[in-house]
Amino acid sequence: MKTEASTSSAAGSYHRLDDYEVINDDISNKIFTSDSDDSRLRQLGYKQELYRGLSFIANFSITFTIVSVLTGISTLYNQALAFGGPITLVYGWPIVGLMTLIVGLALAEICSAYPTSAGLYYWSAKLSGNYFGPFASWITGWFNIVGQWAVTASVDFSLAQLVQVIILLSTGGLNGGGYQGSKYVVIALHGGILLLHAILNSLPISWLSFFGQLAAAWNVLGVFLLMILIPMVATERASAKFVFTNFNTDNGDGINNNLYIFVLGLLMSQYTLTGYDASAHMTEETKNADKNGPKGIVSAIGISVLAGWAYILGITFAVTDIPHLLNKNNDSGGYAIAQIFYDAFKSRYGSGTGGIVCLGIIAVAVFFCGMSSLTSNSRMAYAFSRDGAMPYSSFWHKVNKQEVPLNAVWMSAFIAFCMALTSLGSLVAFQAMTSIATIGLYIAYALPILFRVTLARKSFTPGPFNLGNYGLVVGWVAIFWVALISVLFSLPVAYPITDQTLNYTPVAVGGLLILVVSSWIFSARHWFKGPITNIGNSSEEA
């Protein structure tokens, strides 16, 4: 296997892909026009290097596991409970779910036209034309990959925190002399989890396909088990009036505007419903990619919205005392979901052991979520480096004998660990960095959609997943939603996943924007020309 493109003019068998270019295969000297996956990939400029063994179910499963309602809702339930409580939870989720589905539909249509692991940044390059393409590709790609690194870091850090809470409750709870690990214990757990995920992602894709489908089944069964079991076990349950009409304004941060309290509580939903671009990044390993990739995106969002709402309803019926659940001096140290489970079993059986077991179900789901996040993350790194966009690209895009981008896997795990190290200095710094996981990723989602409805509104040729006359409308609604949440979550008040009064989201996202644009102006514009082909343009073999 050859290494990837040089960024100089002497790029060997690699050359820039111009708009609507069809690649000639030098071996057979024919133009590929068939609908086969490998042929379509060659038309897009790449030869097949990864093993194409994923079915629609496998593609969907990986993405569904990354979205993972058990992960997002459970780890950020505190914030929705503090900012609006039941009303934000019950009504905020379907609102965000509907808008996320619209964003997903817009991305799915583009994915169908360009089914490649490069995903969003490739789409931006092709949709914005040769003049703007390189810059559009550069900024989209870096927001996408940094956002994915942030997702991997935040998911695995959340698991480390959850494991610490499980240990705390298992040893007696905060008020019973339980063991509460330091920040160094949490970061060590985080490192161990990432190590396991890197090892699992070093396995052939057939193994990851199996784990992905197992994880999807675990998430679905876990949701329905917990949503029924927890309120059934609890000796005290909330009334329907409380669940559907109570609005909690006691957030502890002095925010009194009801509308803005509701908006802040939406972050739990918006953070959870991210990562569905994984289906696009897995298309070079998916059969019938131009159909199954888009279906994976839309299906993962749709089923997650339904399963998540059911989970929220079930758990919220076990909420009777919001201040108690959010109190940092309770047995779980203020971890709301853990306290709900622990109290439910303790009130009925005199022991919270059953609640701890239920937390274990969530922990396994979070583990699978982190594993699949690293899978998607590594495929994005593989593709981005294949196009020469990353330092030492030729090393990161290599694949091993099992056709796994091994170097990209371990690099992504290492960077995620480095991101989490900021938590040792301050949790605020870490949360600021992981805010890119929400806003940064959605900016990357919005850019190719923006180019599709503007620069490429007349030239875009859809694939099999075609929105028809509704494509432009769906695209504009998606852009509006991303712009709205980006502004609302960046206002100078409390960012919902911290206890601080200063919002560091614009600092983190703005800092990334400055770095990406500066690197373009001072360096990348001289050598990065957008996606490049790894198919020979002479007698050379790619």
Coordinates of C-alpha atoms in Angstrom, one line a residue:
M1 CA 0.0 0.0 0.0
K2 CA 1.3 3.4 -0.9
T3 CA 1.4 6.3 1.5
E4 CA -0.9 9.2 0.9
A5 CA -0.5 12.4 -1.0
S6 CA 2.3 14.8 -0.6
T7 CA 1.1 18.3 -0.1
S8 CA 3.6 19.6 -2.6
S9 CA 3.1 19.8 -6.3
A10 CA 5.0 16.6 -6.8
A11 CA 2.2 14.5 -5.5
G12 CA 3.0 11.4 -7.3
S13 CA -0.1 9.5 -8.3
Y14 CA -2.3 11.8 -6.3
H15 CA -4.0 14.8 -7.8
R16 CA -6.7 17.3 -6.9
L17 CA -10.3 16.3 -7.6
D18 CA -12.0 19.0 -9.7
D19 CA -15.8 19.4 -9.8
Y20 CA -17.7 16.6 -11.5
E21 CA -14.4 14.8 -12.4
V22 CA -14.8 11.1 -13.3
I23 CA -11.7 9.0 -12.5
N24 CA -10.3 6.6 -15.1
D25 CA -9.1 3.2 -13.9
D26 CA -5.7 2.7 -15.5
I27 CA -5.8 -1.0 -15.1
S28 CA -8.8 -1.6 -17.3
N29 CA -8.7 1.8 -19.0
K30 CA -12.4 2.2 -18.7
I31 CA -14.7 4.7 -16.9
F32 CA -16.6 3.2 -14.0
T33 CA -20.3 4.0 -14.4
S34 CA -21.8 1.0 -12.6
D35 CA -23.7 1.3 -9.3
S36 CA -21.3 -1.0 -7.4
D37 CA -19.8 0.4 -4.2
D38 CA -16.2 0.1 -5.3
S39 CA -16.9 1.7 -8.7
R40 CA -18.8 4.5 -7.1
L41 CA -16.0 5.1 -4.8
R42 CA -13.6 5.3 -7.7
Q43 CA -15.9 7.8 -9.4
L44 CA -15.5 9.9 -6.2
G45 CA -11.7 9.6 -6.5
Y46 CA -10.7 6.8 -4.2
K47 CA -9.8 3.2 -4.5
Q48 CA -11.1 0.7 -2.0
E49 CA -8.7 0.3 0.9
L50 CA -11.0 -0.6 3.8
Y51 CA -12.9 -3.9 4.1
R52 CA -16.5 -3.4 2.9
G53 CA -18.4 -5.8 5.2
L54 CA -21.0 -3.7 7.0
S55 CA -24.7 -4.2 6.3
F56 CA -27.4 -1.5 6.9
I57 CA -28.0 -3.0 10.3
A58 CA -24.3 -2.9 11.2
N59 CA -24.0 0.7 9.9
F60 CA -27.1 1.8 11.8
S61 CA -26.0 0.0 15.0
I62 CA -22.7 1.8 15.2
T63 CA -24.4 5.2 14.7
F64 CA -27.2 4.4 17.1
T65 CA -24.7 3.3 19.7
I66 CA -22.8 6.7 19.3
V67 CA -26.0 8.7 19.7
S68 CA -26.9 6.4 22.7
V69 CA -29.8 7.9 24.6
L70 CA -28.7 6.0 27.7
T71 CA -25.4 7.9 27.6
G72 CA -26.5 11.4 26.8
I73 CA -29.7 11.6 28.9
S74 CA -28.2 9.8 31.9
T75 CA -25.0 11.9 32.1
L76 CA -26.7 15.2 31.5
Y77 CA -30.0 14.6 33.3
N78 CA -28.8 16.9 36.0
Q79 CA -28.8 19.9 33.7
A80 CA -32.2 19.4 32.2
L81 CA -33.5 18.8 35.8
A82 CA -32.0 22.0 37.0
F83 CA -33.0 24.1 34.0
G84 CA -36.7 23.6 33.6
G85 CA -37.1 20.2 35.1
P86 CA -39.9 18.0 33.8
I87 CA -41.2 20.4 31.2
T88 CA -37.8 20.8 29.6
L89 CA -37.3 17.1 29.7
V90 CA -40.7 16.0 28.4
Y91 CA -41.2 18.7 25.8
G92 CA -37.7 19.8 25.0
W93 CA -36.7 16.4 23.8
P94 CA -39.2 16.0 21.0
I95 CA -38.6 19.6 19.8
V96 CA -34.8 19.0 19.6
G97 CA -35.5 15.5 18.1
L98 CA -37.6 16.9 15.3
M99 CA -35.1 19.6 14.4
T100 CA -32.3 17.1 14.6
L101 CA -34.1 14.8 12.2
I102 CA -34.4 17.6 9.7
V103 CA -30.6 18.2 10.0
G104 CA -30.1 14.5 9.5
L105 CA -32.3 14.4 6.4
A106 CA -30.4 17.2 4.8
L107 CA -27.1 15.4 5.6
A108 CA -28.5 12.0 4.4
E109 CA -29.3 13.4 1.0
I110 CA -25.7 14.7 0.5
C111 CA -24.3 11.4 1.9
S112 CA -26.2 9.5 -0.7
A113 CA -24.6 11.5 -3.5
Y114 CA -21.1 11.3 -2.0
P115 CA -20.7 8.0 0.0
T116 CA -17.2 8.3 1.2
S117 CA -15.5 8.1 4.7
A118 CA -14.3 11.6 4.1
G119 CA -17.9 12.7 4.8
L120 CA -18.6 16.3 5.6
Y121 CA -15.4 17.9 4.4
Y122 CA -15.5 16.1 1.1
W123 CA -19.1 17.2 0.6
S124 CA -18.2 20.8 1.4
A125 CA -15.4 20.7 -1.2
K126 CA -17.6 19.3 -4.0
L127 CA -20.6 21.5 -3.2
S128 CA -18.8 24.8 -3.0
G129 CA -16.8 24.5 -6.3
N130 CA -13.2 24.6 -7.2
Y131 CA -12.5 28.2 -6.1
F132 CA -14.0 28.0 -2.6
G133 CA -13.7 24.2 -2.2
P134 CA -10.3 23.9 -0.6
F135 CA -11.1 26.5 2.2
A136 CA -14.6 25.0 2.7
S137 CA -13.1 21.6 3.0
W138 CA -10.4 22.7 5.4
I139 CA -12.7 24.5 7.9
T140 CA -15.4 21.8 7.7
G141 CA -12.9 19.0 8.2
W142 CA -11.2 20.5 11.2
F143 CA -14.4 21.3 13.0
N144 CA -15.6 17.8 12.3
I145 CA -12.6 15.9 13.5
V146 CA -11.9 18.1 16.5
G147 CA -15.6 17.8 17.4
Q148 CA -15.3 14.0 17.2
W149 CA -12.2 14.0 19.4
A150 CA -14.2 16.1 21.9
V151 CA -17.1 13.6 21.7
T152 CA -14.8 10.7 22.4
A153 CA -13.1 12.5 25.2
S154 CA -16.3 13.6 26.9
V155 CA -18.1 10.2 26.5
D156 CA -15.2 8.3 28.1
F157 CA -14.7 10.9 30.8
S158 CA -18.4 10.6 31.6
L159 CA -18.0 6.9 31.9
A160 CA -15.0 7.4 34.3
Q161 CA -17.2 9.7 36.4
L162 CA -20.0 7.2 36.4
V163 CA -17.7 4.4 37.4
Q164 CA -16.5 6.5 40.3
V165 CA -20.1 7.1 41.4
I166 CA -20.8 3.4 41.2
I167 CA -17.8 2.8 43.4
L168 CA -18.9 5.5 45.8
L169 CA -22.4 4.0 46.2
S170 CA -21.1 0.5 46.4
T171 CA -18.9 1.4 49.4
G172 CA -21.6 3.1 51.4
G173 CA -22.4 6.4 49.6
L174 CA -21.1 9.8 50.4
N175 CA -23.0 9.9 53.7
G176 CA -21.9 6.3 54.7
G177 CA -18.2 6.6 54.4
G178 CA -18.0 5.6 50.7
Y179 CA -14.9 6.0 48.7
Q180 CA -14.9 9.1 46.5
G181 CA -11.9 9.1 44.1
S182 CA -9.9 12.2 43.4
K183 CA -9.6 13.8 40.0
Y184 CA -6.4 11.7 39.4
V185 CA -8.4 8.5 39.9
V186 CA -11.0 9.7 37.4
I187 CA -8.4 10.6 34.8
A188 CA -6.7 7.2 35.3
L189 CA -10.1 5.5 34.8
H190 CA -10.5 7.6 31.7
G191 CA -7.1 6.5 30.3
G192 CA -7.9 2.8 31.0
I193 CA -11.2 3.1 29.2
L194 CA -9.6 4.7 26.2
L195 CA -7.0 2.0 26.1
L196 CA -9.7 -0.7 26.0
H197 CA -11.5 1.2 23.3
A198 CA -8.3 1.5 21.2
I199 CA -7.6 -2.2 21.6
L200 CA -11.2 -3.1 20.5
N201 CA -10.9 -0.8 17.5
S202 CA -7.7 -2.5 16.4
L203 CA -9.8 -5.6 15.6
P204 CA -11.2 -6.3 12.1
I205 CA -14.4 -4.5 11.1
S206 CA -16.3 -7.8 11.4
W207 CA -15.7 -7.8 15.1
L208 CA -16.7 -4.1 15.4
S209 CA -19.8 -4.9 13.4
F210 CA -20.7 -7.6 16.0
F211 CA -20.0 -5.3 19.0
G212 CA -22.0 -2.5 17.3
Q213 CA -25.1 -4.7 16.9
L214 CA -24.7 -6.0 20.4
A215 CA -24.5 -2.4 21.6
A216 CA -27.6 -1.3 19.7
A217 CA -29.6 -4.2 21.2
W218 CA -28.2 -3.4 24.7
N219 CA -29.3 0.3 24.3
V220 CA -32.8 -0.6 23.2
L221 CA -33.3 -3.3 25.9
G222 CA -31.7 -1.1 28.5
V223 CA -34.0 1.8 27.8
F224 CA -37.2 -0.2 28.1
L225 CA -36.0 -2.1 31.1
L226 CA -35.1 1.0 33.1
M227 CA -38.1 3.1 32.0
I228 CA -40.4 0.4 33.4
L229 CA -38.3 -1.0 36.3
I230 CA -37.3 2.3 38.1
P231 CA -40.8 3.9 38.5
M232 CA -42.3 0.4 39.3
V233 CA -39.7 -0.2 42.1
A234 CA -40.0 3.4 43.6
T235 CA -42.3 3.6 46.6
E236 CA -43.1 7.2 45.7
R237 CA -43.9 8.3 42.2
A238 CA -44.5 11.6 40.6
S239 CA -48.0 12.5 39.4
A240 CA -48.8 12.9 35.8
K241 CA -49.5 16.6 36.5
F242 CA -45.9 17.0 37.9
V243 CA -44.3 15.2 35.0
F244 CA -46.2 17.1 32.3
T245 CA -46.6 20.6 33.9
N246 CA -43.9 21.2 36.5
F247 CA -41.3 23.8 35.5
N248 CA -38.3 24.1 37.8
T249 CA -36.7 27.5 38.0
D250 CA -34.5 26.8 41.0
N251 CA -31.3 26.3 39.1
G252 CA -28.8 27.7 41.6
D253 CA -27.3 30.1 39.1
G254 CA -29.6 33.1 39.5
I255 CA -31.2 32.7 36.1
N256 CA -34.8 33.8 36.3
N257 CA -35.9 34.2 32.6
N258 CA -38.2 31.2 32.0
L259 CA -37.6 31.1 28.3
Y260 CA -33.8 31.1 28.7
I261 CA -34.0 28.5 31.5
F262 CA -35.9 26.2 29.0
V263 CA -33.3 26.9 26.3
L264 CA -30.4 26.0 28.6
G265 CA -32.1 22.7 29.6
L266 CA -32.3 21.8 25.9
L267 CA -28.5 21.1 25.9
M268 CA -29.1 17.7 27.3
S269 CA -31.1 16.8 24.2
Q270 CA -28.9 18.5 21.7
Y271 CA -25.7 17.0 23.2
T272 CA -27.3 13.5 23.1
L273 CA -28.4 13.8 19.5
T274 CA -25.0 14.2 17.9
G275 CA -22.6 11.9 16.3
Y276 CA -24.9 10.5 13.6
D277 CA -22.4 11.5 10.9
A278 CA -20.8 8.2 11.8
S279 CA -22.9 6.5 9.2
A280 CA -21.3 8.7 6.6
H281 CA -17.8 8.0 7.9
M282 CA -18.5 4.2 7.7
T283 CA -19.7 4.3 4.1
E284 CA -16.5 2.9 2.6
E285 CA -17.0 -0.2 4.8
T286 CA -20.8 -0.4 4.1
K287 CA -22.5 -2.4 1.4
N288 CA -24.9 -0.4 -0.9
A289 CA -23.4 2.7 0.8
D290 CA -25.3 5.3 -1.2
K291 CA -28.5 3.8 0.2
N292 CA -27.5 2.3 3.6
G293 CA -25.4 5.3 4.7
P294 CA -28.2 7.8 4.5
K295 CA -30.7 5.2 6.0
G296 CA -28.3 4.7 8.9
I297 CA -28.3 8.5 9.6
V298 CA -32.0 8.9 9.5
S299 CA -32.9 5.6 11.3
A300 CA -30.4 6.2 14.1
I301 CA -31.9 9.7 14.8
G302 CA -35.6 8.6 14.5
I303 CA -35.3 5.5 16.7
S304 CA -33.1 7.4 19.2
V305 CA -35.8 10.2 19.5
L306 CA -38.5 7.6 20.2
A307 CA -36.5 5.5 22.6
G308 CA -35.1 8.6 24.4
W309 CA -38.5 10.1 25.0
A310 CA -39.8 6.8 26.5
Y311 CA -36.7 6.7 28.8
I312 CA -37.2 10.3 29.9
L313 CA -40.9 9.7 30.7
G314 CA -40.2 6.5 32.7
I315 CA -37.3 8.0 34.7
T316 CA -39.1 11.3 35.4
F317 CA -42.0 9.5 37.0
A318 CA -39.6 8.5 39.7
V319 CA -38.6 12.1 40.4
T320 CA -40.3 13.5 43.5
D321 CA -37.7 15.8 45.1
I322 CA -35.6 17.8 42.6
P323 CA -33.4 19.7 45.2
H324 CA -32.5 16.4 46.9
L325 CA -31.4 14.8 43.6
L326 CA -29.2 17.8 42.7
N327 CA -27.8 18.2 46.2
K328 CA -24.0 17.5 46.1
N329 CA -24.2 16.2 49.6
N330 CA -26.5 13.3 48.8
D331 CA -25.2 9.7 48.7
S332 CA -24.2 9.9 45.0
G333 CA -22.6 13.3 45.3
G334 CA -25.3 15.1 43.3
Y335 CA -25.4 12.6 40.4
A336 CA -29.2 12.8 39.7
I337 CA -29.8 9.6 37.8
A338 CA -27.7 7.6 40.2
Q339 CA -29.6 9.0 43.2
I340 CA -32.9 8.2 41.5
F341 CA -32.0 4.6 41.0
Y342 CA -30.4 4.2 44.5
D343 CA -33.3 5.8 46.3
A344 CA -35.9 3.7 44.4
F345 CA -34.4 0.4 45.4
K346 CA -33.4 1.6 48.9
S347 CA -36.9 2.8 49.7
R348 CA -38.5 -0.6 48.7
Y349 CA -35.8 -3.1 49.7
G350 CA -33.8 -1.2 52.3
S351 CA -30.7 -1.5 50.1
G352 CA -29.6 0.4 47.0
T353 CA -27.8 -2.5 45.4
G354 CA -30.4 -2.9 42.7
G355 CA -30.0 0.7 41.8
I356 CA -26.2 0.2 41.5
V357 CA -26.8 -2.8 39.1
C358 CA -29.1 -0.5 37.0
L359 CA -26.2 2.0 36.9
G360 CA -24.1 -0.8 35.6
I361 CA -26.5 -1.2 32.6
I362 CA -26.0 2.5 31.8
A363 CA -22.2 2.1 32.2
V364 CA -22.1 -0.7 29.6
A365 CA -24.1 1.5 27.2
V366 CA -21.7 4.4 27.7
F367 CA -18.7 2.0 27.2
F368 CA -20.2 0.9 23.9
C369 CA -20.9 4.6 23.0
G370 CA -17.2 5.5 23.5
M371 CA -16.1 2.5 21.6
S372 CA -18.2 3.4 18.5
S373 CA -17.2 7.1 18.8
L374 CA -13.6 6.1 18.5
T375 CA -14.5 3.9 15.4
S376 CA -16.1 6.9 13.6
N377 CA -13.4 9.2 14.8
S378 CA -10.6 7.0 13.4
R379 CA -12.3 6.7 10.0
M380 CA -12.6 10.5 9.8
A381 CA -8.9 10.8 10.7
Y382 CA -8.0 8.2 8.1
A383 CA -9.9 10.0 5.4
F384 CA -8.7 13.5 6.3
S385 CA -5.1 12.3 6.4
R386 CA -5.6 10.5 3.1
D387 CA -6.3 13.9 1.6
G388 CA -3.2 15.4 3.1
A389 CA -4.9 17.7 5.6
M390 CA -3.2 16.5 8.8
P391 CA 0.4 16.7 10.0
Y392 CA 2.3 13.5 9.1
S393 CA -0.7 12.5 7.0
S394 CA 1.1 9.6 5.3
F395 CA 1.4 7.8 8.6
W396 CA -2.1 8.3 9.9
H397 CA -3.9 7.1 6.8
K398 CA -2.2 3.7 6.6
V399 CA -4.2 0.5 7.0
N400 CA -3.0 -2.8 8.3
K401 CA -3.4 -6.3 6.8
Q402 CA -6.9 -6.5 8.3
E403 CA -7.7 -3.2 6.4
V404 CA -8.1 -1.3 9.7
P405 CA -6.7 2.3 10.0
L406 CA -4.7 1.3 13.0
N407 CA -2.5 4.4 13.3
A408 CA -5.6 6.7 13.1
V409 CA -7.3 4.6 15.9
W410 CA -4.5 5.1 18.4
M411 CA -3.9 8.7 17.5
S412 CA -7.6 9.5 18.1
A413 CA -7.5 7.7 21.4
F414 CA -4.3 9.6 22.5
I415 CA -5.8 13.0 21.5
A416 CA -9.0 12.3 23.4
F417 CA -6.9 11.5 26.5
C418 CA -4.9 14.7 26.1
M419 CA -8.2 16.7 25.9
A420 CA -9.4 15.1 29.2
L421 CA -6.1 16.1 30.9
T422 CA -7.5 19.6 31.1
S423 CA -9.8 18.4 33.8
L424 CA -6.8 18.2 36.2
G425 CA -6.5 21.9 36.0
S426 CA -10.1 22.7 36.0
L427 CA -13.4 21.0 35.1
V428 CA -14.4 24.3 33.5
A429 CA -11.5 24.1 31.1
F430 CA -12.5 20.5 30.2
Q431 CA -16.2 21.4 29.8
A432 CA -15.2 24.3 27.6
M433 CA -13.2 22.0 25.4
T434 CA -16.0 19.4 25.2
S435 CA -18.5 22.1 24.3
I436 CA -17.0 21.8 20.9
A437 CA -18.6 18.3 20.9
T438 CA -22.0 20.0 20.5
I439 CA -21.6 23.3 18.8
G440 CA -18.4 22.4 16.9
L441 CA -20.0 19.3 15.4
Y442 CA -23.2 21.1 14.4
I443 CA -21.1 23.8 12.6
A444 CA -19.5 21.0 10.7
Y445 CA -23.0 19.6 9.9
A446 CA -24.3 23.0 8.8
L447 CA -21.5 23.9 6.3
P448 CA -22.1 21.3 3.6
I449 CA -25.8 21.9 3.9
L450 CA -25.3 25.6 3.4
F451 CA -23.2 25.0 0.3
R452 CA -25.8 22.6 -1.0
V453 CA -28.7 25.1 -0.8
T454 CA -26.6 28.1 -2.1
L455 CA -23.6 27.5 -4.3
A456 CA -24.8 24.0 -5.5
R457 CA -28.5 24.6 -5.4
K458 CA -28.7 24.1 -9.2
S459 CA -25.8 21.8 -9.8
F460 CA -26.3 19.2 -7.0
T461 CA -27.2 15.8 -8.3
P462 CA -28.8 13.6 -5.6
G463 CA -28.1 10.0 -5.1
P464 CA -30.8 7.3 -4.4
F465 CA -31.8 9.0 -1.2
N466 CA -33.5 12.0 -2.7
L467 CA -35.6 14.7 -1.0
G468 CA -36.8 16.0 -4.3
N469 CA -38.4 19.4 -4.2
Y470 CA -38.2 19.5 -0.4
G471 CA -34.4 19.3 -0.4
L472 CA -33.8 23.1 -0.3
V473 CA -36.5 23.7 2.3
V474 CA -35.2 21.0 4.6
G475 CA -31.7 22.4 4.1
W476 CA -32.7 26.0 5.0
V477 CA -34.6 24.8 8.1
A478 CA -31.5 22.8 9.2
I479 CA -29.3 25.8 8.8
F480 CA -31.7 28.0 10.8
W481 CA -31.7 25.4 13.7
V482 CA -27.9 25.2 13.8
A483 CA -27.5 28.9 13.8
L484 CA -30.2 29.3 16.5
I485 CA -28.7 26.8 18.9
S486 CA -25.1 28.1 18.3
V487 CA -26.2 31.6 19.3
L488 CA -28.4 30.5 22.3
F489 CA -25.8 28.2 23.8
S490 CA -23.1 30.9 23.4
L491 CA -24.9 33.6 25.4
P492 CA -22.8 35.0 28.3
V493 CA -24.6 33.0 31.1
A494 CA -24.1 29.6 32.6
Y495 CA -23.2 26.8 30.3
P496 CA -25.4 24.0 31.5
I497 CA -22.8 21.4 32.2
T498 CA -20.8 23.5 34.6
D499 CA -21.5 25.2 37.9
Q500 CA -19.9 28.4 36.7
T501 CA -21.6 31.7 35.8
L502 CA -19.3 32.3 32.7
N503 CA -20.1 30.6 29.5
Y504 CA -16.9 29.3 27.9
T505 CA -18.5 27.9 24.8
P506 CA -17.8 30.9 22.6
V507 CA -14.2 30.9 23.9
A508 CA -13.6 27.3 23.0
V509 CA -15.5 27.3 19.6
G510 CA -14.2 30.8 18.8
G511 CA -10.6 29.7 19.6
L512 CA -10.9 26.7 17.3
L513 CA -12.3 29.0 14.5
I514 CA -9.3 31.4 14.9
L515 CA -6.8 28.5 14.8
V516 CA -8.4 26.9 11.8
V517 CA -8.7 30.1 9.8
S518 CA -5.2 31.3 10.8
S519 CA -3.6 28.0 9.8
W520 CA -5.4 28.4 6.4
I521 CA -4.2 32.0 5.8
F522 CA -0.6 31.5 6.9
S523 CA 0.0 27.9 5.6
A524 CA -2.7 25.6 4.3
R525 CA -3.9 27.8 1.4
H526 CA -0.5 27.3 -0.2
W527 CA -0.7 23.5 -0.3
F528 CA -4.1 22.1 0.6
K529 CA -6.2 21.9 -2.5
G530 CA -9.1 19.9 -1.1
P531 CA -9.8 16.2 -1.6
I532 CA -7.2 14.4 -3.7
T533 CA -7.4 11.1 -5.5
N534 CA -5.4 8.0 -4.6
I535 CA -6.1 6.4 -8.0
G536 CA -3.3 6.5 -10.5
N537 CA -3.6 9.3 -13.1
S538 CA -0.8 7.8 -15.2
S539 CA 0.6 4.3 -15.5
E540 CA 1.5 4.4 -11.8
E541 CA -0.5 2.3 -9.4
A542 CA -2.2 4.2 -6.7

